[in-house]
Short mmCIF file of C-alpha atoms in Angstrom, two decimals:
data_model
loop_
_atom_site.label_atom_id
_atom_site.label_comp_id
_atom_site.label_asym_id
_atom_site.label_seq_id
_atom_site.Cartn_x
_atom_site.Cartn_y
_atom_site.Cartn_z
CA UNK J 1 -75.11 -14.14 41.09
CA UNK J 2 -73.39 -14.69 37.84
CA UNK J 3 -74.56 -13.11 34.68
CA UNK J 4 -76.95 -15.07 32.45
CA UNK J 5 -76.76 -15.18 29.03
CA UNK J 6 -79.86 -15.27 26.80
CA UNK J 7 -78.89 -16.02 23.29
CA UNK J 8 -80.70 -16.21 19.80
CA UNK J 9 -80.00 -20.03 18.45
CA UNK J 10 -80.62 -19.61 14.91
CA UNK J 11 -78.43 -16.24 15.00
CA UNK J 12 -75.83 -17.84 16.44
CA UNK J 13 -76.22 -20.88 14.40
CA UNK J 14 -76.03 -18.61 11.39
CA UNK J 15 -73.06 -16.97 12.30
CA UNK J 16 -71.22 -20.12 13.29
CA UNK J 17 -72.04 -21.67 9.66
CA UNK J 18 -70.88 -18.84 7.65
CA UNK J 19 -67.33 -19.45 9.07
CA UNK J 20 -66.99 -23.05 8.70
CA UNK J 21 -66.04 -24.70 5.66
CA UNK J 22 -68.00 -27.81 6.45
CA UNK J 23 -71.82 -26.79 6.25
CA UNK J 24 -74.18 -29.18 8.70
CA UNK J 25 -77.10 -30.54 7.12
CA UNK J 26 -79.12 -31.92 9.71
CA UNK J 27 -80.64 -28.94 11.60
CA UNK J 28 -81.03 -31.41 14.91
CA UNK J 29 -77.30 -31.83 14.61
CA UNK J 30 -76.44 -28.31 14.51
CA UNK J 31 -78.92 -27.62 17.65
CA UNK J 32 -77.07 -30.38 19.65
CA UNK J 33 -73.26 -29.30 18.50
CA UNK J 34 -74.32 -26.18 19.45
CA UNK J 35 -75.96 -26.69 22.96
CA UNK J 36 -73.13 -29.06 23.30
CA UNK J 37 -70.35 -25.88 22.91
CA UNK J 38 -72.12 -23.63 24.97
CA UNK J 39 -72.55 -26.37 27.55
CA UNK J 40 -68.93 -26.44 28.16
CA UNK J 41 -68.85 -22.97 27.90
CA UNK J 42 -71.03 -22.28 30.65
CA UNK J 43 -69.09 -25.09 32.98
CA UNK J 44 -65.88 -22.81 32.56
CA UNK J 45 -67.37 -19.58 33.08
CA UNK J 46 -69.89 -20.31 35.43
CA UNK J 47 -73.03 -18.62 33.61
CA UNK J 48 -76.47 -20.11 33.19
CA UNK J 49 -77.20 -20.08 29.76
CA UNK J 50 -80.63 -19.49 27.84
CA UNK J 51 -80.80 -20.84 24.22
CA UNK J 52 -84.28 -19.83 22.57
CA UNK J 53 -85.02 -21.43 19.12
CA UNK J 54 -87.70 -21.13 16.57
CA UNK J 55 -90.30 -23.01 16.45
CA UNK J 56 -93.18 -21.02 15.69
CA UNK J 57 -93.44 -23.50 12.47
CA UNK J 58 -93.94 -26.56 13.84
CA UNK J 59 -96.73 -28.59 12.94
CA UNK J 60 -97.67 -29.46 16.67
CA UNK J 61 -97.28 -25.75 17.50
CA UNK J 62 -96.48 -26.71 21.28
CA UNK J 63 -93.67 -24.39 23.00
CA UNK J 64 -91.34 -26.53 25.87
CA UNK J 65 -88.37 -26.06 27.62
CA UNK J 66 -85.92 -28.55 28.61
CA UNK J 67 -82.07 -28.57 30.32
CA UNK J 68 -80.00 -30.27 28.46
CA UNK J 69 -76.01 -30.92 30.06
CA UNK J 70 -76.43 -27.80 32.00
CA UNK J 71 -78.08 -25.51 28.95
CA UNK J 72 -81.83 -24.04 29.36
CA UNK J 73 -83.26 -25.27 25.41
CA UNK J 74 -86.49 -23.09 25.35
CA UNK J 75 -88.56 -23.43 21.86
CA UNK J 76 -91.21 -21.01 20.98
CA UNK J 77 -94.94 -21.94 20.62
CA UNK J 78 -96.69 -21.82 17.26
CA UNK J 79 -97.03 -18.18 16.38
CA UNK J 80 -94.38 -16.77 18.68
CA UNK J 81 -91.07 -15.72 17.50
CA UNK J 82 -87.36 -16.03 19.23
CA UNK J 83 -87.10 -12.28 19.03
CA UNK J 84 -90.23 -11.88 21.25
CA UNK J 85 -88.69 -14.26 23.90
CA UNK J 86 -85.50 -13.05 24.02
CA UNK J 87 -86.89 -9.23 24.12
CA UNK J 88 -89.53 -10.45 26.92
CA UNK J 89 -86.92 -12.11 29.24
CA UNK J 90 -84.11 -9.04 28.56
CA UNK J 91 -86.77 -7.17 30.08
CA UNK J 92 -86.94 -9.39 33.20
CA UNK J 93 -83.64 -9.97 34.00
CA UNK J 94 -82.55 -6.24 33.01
CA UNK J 95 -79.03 -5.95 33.97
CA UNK J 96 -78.42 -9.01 35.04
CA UNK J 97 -78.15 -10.94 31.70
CA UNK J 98 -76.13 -10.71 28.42
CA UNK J 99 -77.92 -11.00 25.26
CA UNK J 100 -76.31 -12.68 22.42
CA UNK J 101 -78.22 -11.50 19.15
CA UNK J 102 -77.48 -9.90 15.84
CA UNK J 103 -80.71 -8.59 15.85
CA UNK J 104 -81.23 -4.94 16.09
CA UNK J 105 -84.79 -5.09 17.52
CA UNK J 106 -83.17 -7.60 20.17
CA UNK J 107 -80.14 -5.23 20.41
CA UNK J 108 -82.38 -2.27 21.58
CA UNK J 109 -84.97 -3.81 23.81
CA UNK J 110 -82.08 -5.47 25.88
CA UNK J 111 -80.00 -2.40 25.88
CA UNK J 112 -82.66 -0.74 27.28
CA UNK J 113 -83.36 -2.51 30.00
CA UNK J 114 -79.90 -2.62 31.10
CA UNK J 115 -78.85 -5.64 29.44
CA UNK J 116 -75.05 -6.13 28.27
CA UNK J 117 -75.39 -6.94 24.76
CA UNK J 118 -72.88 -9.11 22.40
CA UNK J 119 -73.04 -9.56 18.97
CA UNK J 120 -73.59 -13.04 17.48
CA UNK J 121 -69.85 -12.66 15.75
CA UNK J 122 -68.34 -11.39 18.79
CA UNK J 123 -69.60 -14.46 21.13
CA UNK J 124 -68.52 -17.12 18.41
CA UNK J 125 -65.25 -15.26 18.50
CA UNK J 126 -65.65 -15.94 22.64
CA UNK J 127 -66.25 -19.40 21.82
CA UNK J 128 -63.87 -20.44 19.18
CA UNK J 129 -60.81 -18.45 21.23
CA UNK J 130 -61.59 -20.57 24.38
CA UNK J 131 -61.44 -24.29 22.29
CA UNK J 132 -58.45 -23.23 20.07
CA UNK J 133 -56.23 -22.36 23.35
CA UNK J 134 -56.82 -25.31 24.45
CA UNK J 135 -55.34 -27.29 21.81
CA UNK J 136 -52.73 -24.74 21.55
CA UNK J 137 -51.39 -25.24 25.03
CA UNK J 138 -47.92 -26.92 25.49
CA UNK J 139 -46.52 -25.25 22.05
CA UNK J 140 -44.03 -22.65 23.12
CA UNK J 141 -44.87 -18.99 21.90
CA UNK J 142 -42.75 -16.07 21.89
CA UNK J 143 -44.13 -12.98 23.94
CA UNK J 144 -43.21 -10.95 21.63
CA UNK J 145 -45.78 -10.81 18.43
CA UNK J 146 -43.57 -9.60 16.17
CA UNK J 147 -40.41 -13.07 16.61
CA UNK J 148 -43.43 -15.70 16.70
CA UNK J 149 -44.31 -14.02 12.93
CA UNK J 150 -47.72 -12.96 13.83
CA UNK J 151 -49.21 -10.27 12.43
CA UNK J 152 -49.52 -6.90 14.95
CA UNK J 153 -52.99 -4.84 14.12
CA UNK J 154 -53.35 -1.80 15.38
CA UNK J 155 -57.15 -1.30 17.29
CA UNK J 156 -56.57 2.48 17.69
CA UNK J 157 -59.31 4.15 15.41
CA UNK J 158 -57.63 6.80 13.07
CA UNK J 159 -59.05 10.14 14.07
CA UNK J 160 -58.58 14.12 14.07
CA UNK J 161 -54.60 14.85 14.51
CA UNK J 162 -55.64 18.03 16.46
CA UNK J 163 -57.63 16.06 19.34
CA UNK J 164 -56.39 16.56 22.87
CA UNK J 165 -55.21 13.20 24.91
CA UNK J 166 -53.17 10.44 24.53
CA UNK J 167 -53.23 9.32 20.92
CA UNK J 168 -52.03 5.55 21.91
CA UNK J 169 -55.00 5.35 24.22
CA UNK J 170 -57.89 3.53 23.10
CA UNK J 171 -61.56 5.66 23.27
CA UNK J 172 -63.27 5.42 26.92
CA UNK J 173 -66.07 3.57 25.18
CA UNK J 174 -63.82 0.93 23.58
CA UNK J 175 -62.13 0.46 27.02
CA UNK J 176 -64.97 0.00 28.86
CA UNK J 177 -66.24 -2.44 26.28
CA UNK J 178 -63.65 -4.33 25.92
CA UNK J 179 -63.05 -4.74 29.89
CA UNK J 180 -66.79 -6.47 29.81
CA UNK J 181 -66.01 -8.38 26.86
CA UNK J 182 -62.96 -9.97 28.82
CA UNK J 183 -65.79 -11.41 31.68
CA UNK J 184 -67.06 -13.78 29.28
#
């Protein structure tokens, strides 16, 4: 069964914005550019996707659910928060679900429950990588970082000269990380 993700709409939303120049005005318009990305996100990876907005707000105060092009679009009833969905369905699918959240509260119910757990920066990153290779393909790249002039950055943390192991060796941690970073 592939891994569903459960992901905070407004966070996301919020941390999409902050990186483009071009600011969306029409909150409607975000939602569906948004629903639209991660639907073609989850038709190349294969993973059922959970978007849970805000609507606690609302005038009509009525919570629904809907699919829309392969995306699960849940909004929250009048007096019920994002958070509290996303923490309440963490909890039922437990390990087998990624939350996408910001959110420390999020961040700590889901992690522990077993839930993999991605920052909203980090799954925008996911995203935006996936659409810009894309329109990348067919330009010819050198394998070597250093000829095609881009710039080389070092991931090793700076640490403790007199530390046992391999000092060109990431941490266990970051390894492990970064191996279930590379499933979505």
């Amino acid at each position: 069964m592939p891994l569903s993700l459960l992901i905070d709409g407004y966070n996301l939303l919020g941390s999409l914005g902050k990186r483009k120049s071009e600011q969306l005005t029409d909150g409607a318009e975000a939602r569906a550019t948004l629903i639209d990305r991660l639907s073609l996100y989850s038709q190349r990876k294969g993973h059922p996707v959970i978007v849970v907005f805000d609507a606690w707000r609302e005038p009509t105060g009525l919570g629904y659910h809907e699919h829309r092009t392969g995306v699960h679009v849940m909004f929250t009833k009048r007096g019920e928060r994002a958070d509290q969905v996303i923490q309440r369905l963490a909890r039922q699918y437990g390990p087998t679900c990624a939350v996408v959240s910001s959110d420390l509260e999020i961040i700590q119910t889901a992690k522990s429950h077993g839930a993999f757990v991605m920052k909203s920066h980090e799954f925008q990153v996911k995203l935006e990588n996936r659409e810009d290779k894309k329109a990348v393909e067919g330009k010819s790249h050198s394998i070597y970082p250093a000829q095609s002039g881009a710039k080389i950055e070092d991931e090793r943390p700076q640490g403790r000269s007199d530390k046992k192991g391999n000092p060109r060796k990431l941490p266990k941690a970051v390894r492990i990380r970064n191996r279930q970073l590379r499933g979505f």
